Amino acid sequence: MHSYFSLQGRTALVTGGTRGIGKMIAKAYVEAGATVYVCARDVEACRQTADELGALGRCHAVAANLATEEGVQQLATRLGEQMTHLDILVNNAGTTWGAPLESYPIKGWEKVMQLNVTSVFNCIQQFLPLLRKAGSPANPARIINIGSVAGISSFGEQAYAYGPSKAALHQLSRILARELVSQHINVNVIAPGRFPSKMTQHIGHDEQALAQDTALIPMKRWGREEEMAALAISLASTAGAYMTGNIIPLDGGFSL
């Protein structure tokens, strides 16, 4: 690996890191030389992922429920006891809820907003001290928020809270990028289109639904693991040191 893209000696936390896009990114960071902490609610899933990725490098499990303020604070306290600084924070944990407009439940709306927006804000708040210690003019600390093309386009698919939550996350990221740049912390957003994950498996496992879905994508296919990995490494490495406040669609042209 070229030194421009090496993460050797750096420490990363990936929330929602046991499956889907989070696991793709966690694996990429381990392979690039970082010490990676994967976080999810499921203790066993965290352990299994850490064991699997640990065969490739340095990976640790840390279970937490980020849907609550207390859960985020407990995570920050635990990691604060294990590390002196945090170079890379990837806020990937998220959820969705689908239902017809007339019967869309407020509890669904609140759940999506809580995890996709509020908990991300809380994570950034709680990890700011460790991120500040990591950042320097030559090599800023990185916050990489996982947004969505749903926050850019108007395809709602009856997941009425999901797109607005991601649009809110995009705007929050811009605001924080402006504020934190003077503290040597870069904030960028990856806005994925379709990638294999638990959230998209109902489409991926249905041949007809998959054909209809890919027909809407100019490249006529879903994203691949290596494509997500490469962009995530770029934002975390020298390649992304001069980038902040960007919302980057990774969607095969869907947002066009």
Short mmCIF file of C-alpha atoms in Angstrom, two decimals:
data_model
loop_
_atom_site.label_atom_id
_atom_site.label_comp_id
_atom_site.label_asym_id
_atom_site.label_seq_id
_atom_site.Cartn_x
_atom_site.Cartn_y
_atom_site.Cartn_z
CA MET A 1 0.00 0.00 0.00
CA HIS A 2 1.30 3.47 -0.90
CA SER A 3 2.18 5.59 2.11
CA TYR A 4 -0.43 8.16 0.99
CA PHE A 5 -3.14 5.67 1.96
CA SER A 6 -1.52 3.99 4.96
CA LEU A 7 -3.27 4.20 8.34
CA GLN A 8 -0.35 2.65 10.19
CA GLY A 9 -0.22 3.78 13.80
CA ARG A 10 -3.68 5.36 13.74
CA THR A 11 -6.68 4.46 15.90
CA ALA A 12 -10.25 4.26 14.59
CA LEU A 13 -13.72 3.68 16.03
CA VAL A 14 -16.40 2.38 13.67
CA THR A 15 -19.94 2.35 15.03
CA GLY A 16 -22.29 -0.22 13.54
CA GLY A 17 -19.07 -1.99 12.62
CA THR A 18 -20.20 -5.61 12.73
CA ARG A 19 -22.05 -5.80 9.40
CA GLY A 20 -22.79 -4.07 6.13
CA ILE A 21 -21.01 -0.81 5.32
CA GLY A 22 -19.56 -0.50 8.82
CA LYS A 23 -17.83 -3.85 8.58
CA MET A 24 -16.54 -3.02 5.08
CA ILE A 25 -14.91 0.11 6.48
CA ALA A 26 -13.60 -1.57 9.63
CA LYS A 27 -11.96 -4.31 7.56
CA ALA A 28 -10.39 -1.76 5.21
CA TYR A 29 -8.92 0.19 8.12
CA VAL A 30 -7.47 -2.93 9.73
CA GLU A 31 -5.87 -3.90 6.42
CA ALA A 32 -4.50 -0.35 6.06
CA GLY A 33 -2.71 -0.69 9.39
CA ALA A 34 -5.02 1.03 11.87
CA THR A 35 -6.02 -0.24 15.29
CA VAL A 36 -9.79 -0.51 14.95
CA TYR A 37 -12.54 -0.67 17.56
CA VAL A 38 -15.83 -2.03 16.22
CA CYS A 39 -18.97 -1.05 18.11
CA ALA A 40 -22.52 -2.44 18.04
CA ARG A 41 -25.25 -3.37 20.52
CA ASP A 42 -24.76 -7.12 20.08
CA VAL A 43 -21.88 -8.24 22.30
CA GLU A 44 -21.40 -11.53 20.49
CA ALA A 45 -21.45 -9.91 17.06
CA CYS A 46 -18.76 -7.49 18.23
CA ARG A 47 -16.60 -10.35 19.48
CA GLN A 48 -17.02 -12.39 16.32
CA THR A 49 -16.17 -9.41 14.10
CA ALA A 50 -13.13 -8.51 16.20
CA ASP A 51 -11.91 -12.10 16.03
CA GLU A 52 -12.45 -12.24 12.26
CA LEU A 53 -10.79 -8.93 11.49
CA GLY A 54 -8.14 -9.52 14.14
CA ALA A 55 -6.69 -12.20 11.88
CA LEU A 56 -5.84 -9.38 9.46
CA GLY A 57 -4.42 -6.91 11.97
CA ARG A 58 -5.53 -5.13 15.15
CA CYS A 59 -9.25 -5.10 15.91
CA HIS A 60 -11.09 -4.84 19.22
CA ALA A 61 -14.72 -5.26 20.23
CA VAL A 62 -16.65 -2.69 22.24
CA ALA A 63 -20.39 -3.20 22.69
CA ALA A 64 -22.66 -0.23 23.36
CA ASN A 65 -26.22 0.93 22.78
CA LEU A 66 -25.79 4.23 20.97
CA ALA A 67 -29.54 4.86 20.83
CA THR A 68 -29.32 6.37 24.32
CA GLU A 69 -27.29 9.25 25.70
CA GLU A 70 -26.14 7.04 28.55
CA GLY A 71 -24.90 4.39 26.11
CA VAL A 72 -22.80 6.92 24.20
CA GLN A 73 -21.34 8.34 27.41
CA GLN A 74 -20.46 4.86 28.67
CA LEU A 75 -18.73 4.06 25.39
CA ALA A 76 -16.68 7.26 25.53
CA THR A 77 -15.71 6.59 29.14
CA ARG A 78 -14.62 3.02 28.37
CA LEU A 79 -12.54 3.98 25.35
CA GLY A 80 -11.11 6.98 27.17
CA GLU A 81 -9.60 4.50 29.62
CA GLN A 82 -8.05 2.46 26.78
CA MET A 83 -6.65 5.15 24.47
CA THR A 84 -4.97 8.53 24.70
CA HIS A 85 -6.38 9.85 21.41
CA LEU A 86 -8.74 8.91 18.58
CA ASP A 87 -7.62 9.59 15.00
CA ILE A 88 -10.74 8.45 13.12
CA LEU A 89 -14.39 8.34 14.15
CA VAL A 90 -16.76 6.68 11.69
CA ASN A 91 -20.40 7.24 12.60
CA ASN A 92 -22.10 4.44 10.70
CA ALA A 93 -24.69 3.08 13.15
CA GLY A 94 -28.16 3.79 11.84
CA THR A 95 -31.64 2.46 11.26
CA THR A 96 -34.73 2.87 9.11
CA TRP A 97 -38.48 2.32 9.36
CA GLY A 98 -40.93 1.78 6.54
CA ALA A 99 -44.73 2.08 6.61
CA PRO A 100 -47.53 3.66 4.56
CA LEU A 101 -47.80 7.42 4.98
CA GLU A 102 -51.19 7.37 6.72
CA SER A 103 -50.09 4.83 9.31
CA TYR A 104 -46.43 5.80 9.72
CA PRO A 105 -45.86 5.66 13.49
CA ILE A 106 -44.36 8.55 15.40
CA LYS A 107 -42.32 6.04 17.41
CA GLY A 108 -40.72 4.94 14.13
CA TRP A 109 -39.94 8.53 13.19
CA GLU A 110 -38.41 9.20 16.62
CA LYS A 111 -36.33 6.01 16.58
CA VAL A 112 -34.81 6.86 13.19
CA MET A 113 -34.06 10.46 14.12
CA GLN A 114 -32.58 9.43 17.46
CA LEU A 115 -30.06 6.95 16.06
CA ASN A 116 -29.32 8.60 12.71
CA VAL A 117 -28.96 12.19 13.93
CA THR A 118 -29.05 12.69 17.69
CA SER A 119 -26.72 9.84 18.62
CA VAL A 120 -24.21 10.89 15.95
CA PHE A 121 -24.17 14.40 17.41
CA ASN A 122 -23.74 12.89 20.87
CA CYS A 123 -20.89 10.63 19.72
CA ILE A 124 -19.04 13.58 18.25
CA GLN A 125 -19.57 15.57 21.46
CA GLN A 126 -18.28 12.78 23.66
CA PHE A 127 -15.23 11.93 21.55
CA LEU A 128 -14.13 15.51 20.87
CA PRO A 129 -11.45 15.46 23.60
CA LEU A 130 -9.80 12.37 22.09
CA LEU A 131 -10.13 13.71 18.54
CA ARG A 132 -8.58 17.03 19.54
CA LYS A 133 -5.58 15.21 21.01
CA ALA A 134 -5.11 13.31 17.73
CA GLY A 135 -5.40 16.19 15.27
CA SER A 136 -2.53 18.31 14.00
CA PRO A 137 -2.09 20.80 11.14
CA ALA A 138 -0.21 18.19 9.12
CA ASN A 139 -2.57 15.32 9.90
CA PRO A 140 -6.06 16.29 11.14
CA ALA A 141 -8.27 13.90 13.03
CA ARG A 142 -11.17 12.65 10.91
CA ILE A 143 -14.89 12.35 11.49
CA ILE A 144 -16.57 10.40 8.72
CA ASN A 145 -20.35 10.31 8.91
CA ILE A 146 -22.28 7.80 6.84
CA GLY A 147 -25.15 9.65 5.22
CA SER A 148 -27.17 8.44 2.23
CA VAL A 149 -28.32 9.40 -1.24
CA ALA A 150 -31.75 9.26 0.41
CA GLY A 151 -30.76 12.56 2.02
CA ILE A 152 -30.09 14.03 -1.43
CA SER A 153 -32.78 12.52 -3.67
CA SER A 154 -36.57 12.36 -3.25
CA PHE A 155 -36.93 8.57 -3.48
CA GLY A 156 -38.50 7.88 -0.10
CA GLU A 157 -39.70 4.27 -0.55
CA GLN A 158 -42.13 4.81 2.36
CA ALA A 159 -39.20 5.20 4.77
CA TYR A 160 -40.37 8.73 5.55
CA ALA A 161 -37.96 9.46 8.39
CA TYR A 162 -34.85 7.99 6.79
CA GLY A 163 -34.17 10.54 4.05
CA PRO A 164 -34.87 13.55 6.30
CA SER A 165 -32.62 12.07 8.99
CA LYS A 166 -29.75 11.70 6.52
CA ALA A 167 -30.32 15.20 5.13
CA ALA A 168 -30.11 16.49 8.70
CA LEU A 169 -26.89 14.53 9.20
CA HIS A 170 -25.43 16.05 6.02
CA GLN A 171 -26.19 19.58 7.22
CA LEU A 172 -24.93 18.86 10.72
CA SER A 173 -21.69 17.64 9.19
CA ARG A 174 -21.24 20.86 7.21
CA ILE A 175 -21.81 22.97 10.31
CA LEU A 176 -19.33 20.92 12.36
CA ALA A 177 -16.77 20.91 9.55
CA ARG A 178 -16.70 24.71 9.61
CA GLU A 179 -16.47 24.84 13.40
CA LEU A 180 -13.90 22.09 13.95
CA VAL A 181 -11.49 22.82 11.11
CA SER A 182 -9.57 25.26 13.33
CA GLN A 183 -9.15 22.42 15.85
CA HIS A 184 -7.56 20.18 13.20
CA ILE A 185 -10.57 17.89 12.85
CA ASN A 186 -11.96 17.19 9.39
CA VAL A 187 -15.63 16.25 8.97
CA ASN A 188 -16.83 14.58 5.77
CA VAL A 189 -19.81 12.47 4.72
CA ILE A 190 -20.03 9.37 2.56
CA ALA A 191 -23.53 9.24 1.06
CA PRO A 192 -23.90 5.66 -0.21
CA GLY A 193 -26.39 4.42 -2.73
CA ARG A 194 -27.13 0.72 -2.77
CA PHE A 195 -24.64 -1.57 -1.04
CA PRO A 196 -25.24 -5.03 0.41
CA SER A 197 -26.41 -4.73 4.02
CA LYS A 198 -29.14 -5.88 6.37
CA MET A 199 -31.09 -2.75 5.43
CA THR A 200 -31.09 -3.71 1.73
CA GLN A 201 -31.27 -7.51 1.94
CA HIS A 202 -35.00 -7.57 1.23
CA ILE A 203 -34.14 -6.20 -2.22
CA GLY A 204 -30.89 -8.08 -2.77
CA HIS A 205 -32.55 -11.44 -2.10
CA ASP A 206 -35.46 -10.79 -4.48
CA GLU A 207 -34.46 -11.16 -8.13
CA GLN A 208 -37.33 -9.06 -9.47
CA ALA A 209 -36.91 -6.32 -6.87
CA LEU A 210 -33.17 -6.24 -7.53
CA ALA A 211 -33.71 -5.85 -11.28
CA GLN A 212 -36.17 -2.99 -10.72
CA ASP A 213 -33.79 -1.34 -8.28
CA THR A 214 -30.68 -1.51 -10.45
CA ALA A 215 -32.67 -0.14 -13.40
CA LEU A 216 -32.76 3.20 -11.51
CA ILE A 217 -28.97 3.30 -11.16
CA PRO A 218 -27.05 4.68 -14.15
CA MET A 219 -24.26 2.10 -13.65
CA LYS A 220 -26.90 -0.65 -13.46
CA ARG A 221 -25.41 -2.33 -10.39
CA TRP A 222 -24.95 -2.01 -6.62
CA GLY A 223 -21.73 -0.82 -5.02
CA ARG A 224 -18.96 -3.25 -4.13
CA GLU A 225 -17.12 -3.68 -0.85
CA GLU A 226 -13.79 -2.57 -2.27
CA GLU A 227 -15.34 0.66 -3.57
CA MET A 228 -16.64 1.61 -0.13
CA ALA A 229 -13.32 0.57 1.43
CA ALA A 230 -11.25 2.66 -0.96
CA LEU A 231 -13.23 5.87 -0.36
CA ALA A 232 -13.22 5.37 3.42
CA ILE A 233 -9.45 4.87 3.41
CA SER A 234 -8.99 7.96 1.23
CA LEU A 235 -10.93 10.17 3.64
CA ALA A 236 -8.99 8.84 6.63
CA SER A 237 -5.52 9.01 5.08
CA THR A 238 -3.23 11.63 3.53
CA ALA A 239 -5.55 11.67 0.52
CA GLY A 240 -8.26 13.29 2.66
CA ALA A 241 -6.14 15.62 4.78
CA TYR A 242 -7.21 18.71 2.78
CA MET A 243 -10.89 17.75 2.57
CA THR A 244 -13.59 18.86 4.97
CA GLY A 245 -17.31 19.62 4.75
CA ASN A 246 -17.87 17.36 1.73
CA ILE A 247 -20.95 15.24 1.06
CA ILE A 248 -19.68 12.53 -1.28
CA PRO A 249 -22.26 10.37 -3.09
CA LEU A 250 -21.02 6.84 -3.71
CA ASP A 251 -23.98 5.66 -5.72
CA GLY A 252 -23.21 4.66 -9.30
CA GLY A 253 -24.73 7.94 -10.47
CA PHE A 254 -28.10 7.53 -8.73
CA SER A 255 -28.10 11.06 -7.30
CA LEU A 256 -27.84 12.45 -10.84
#
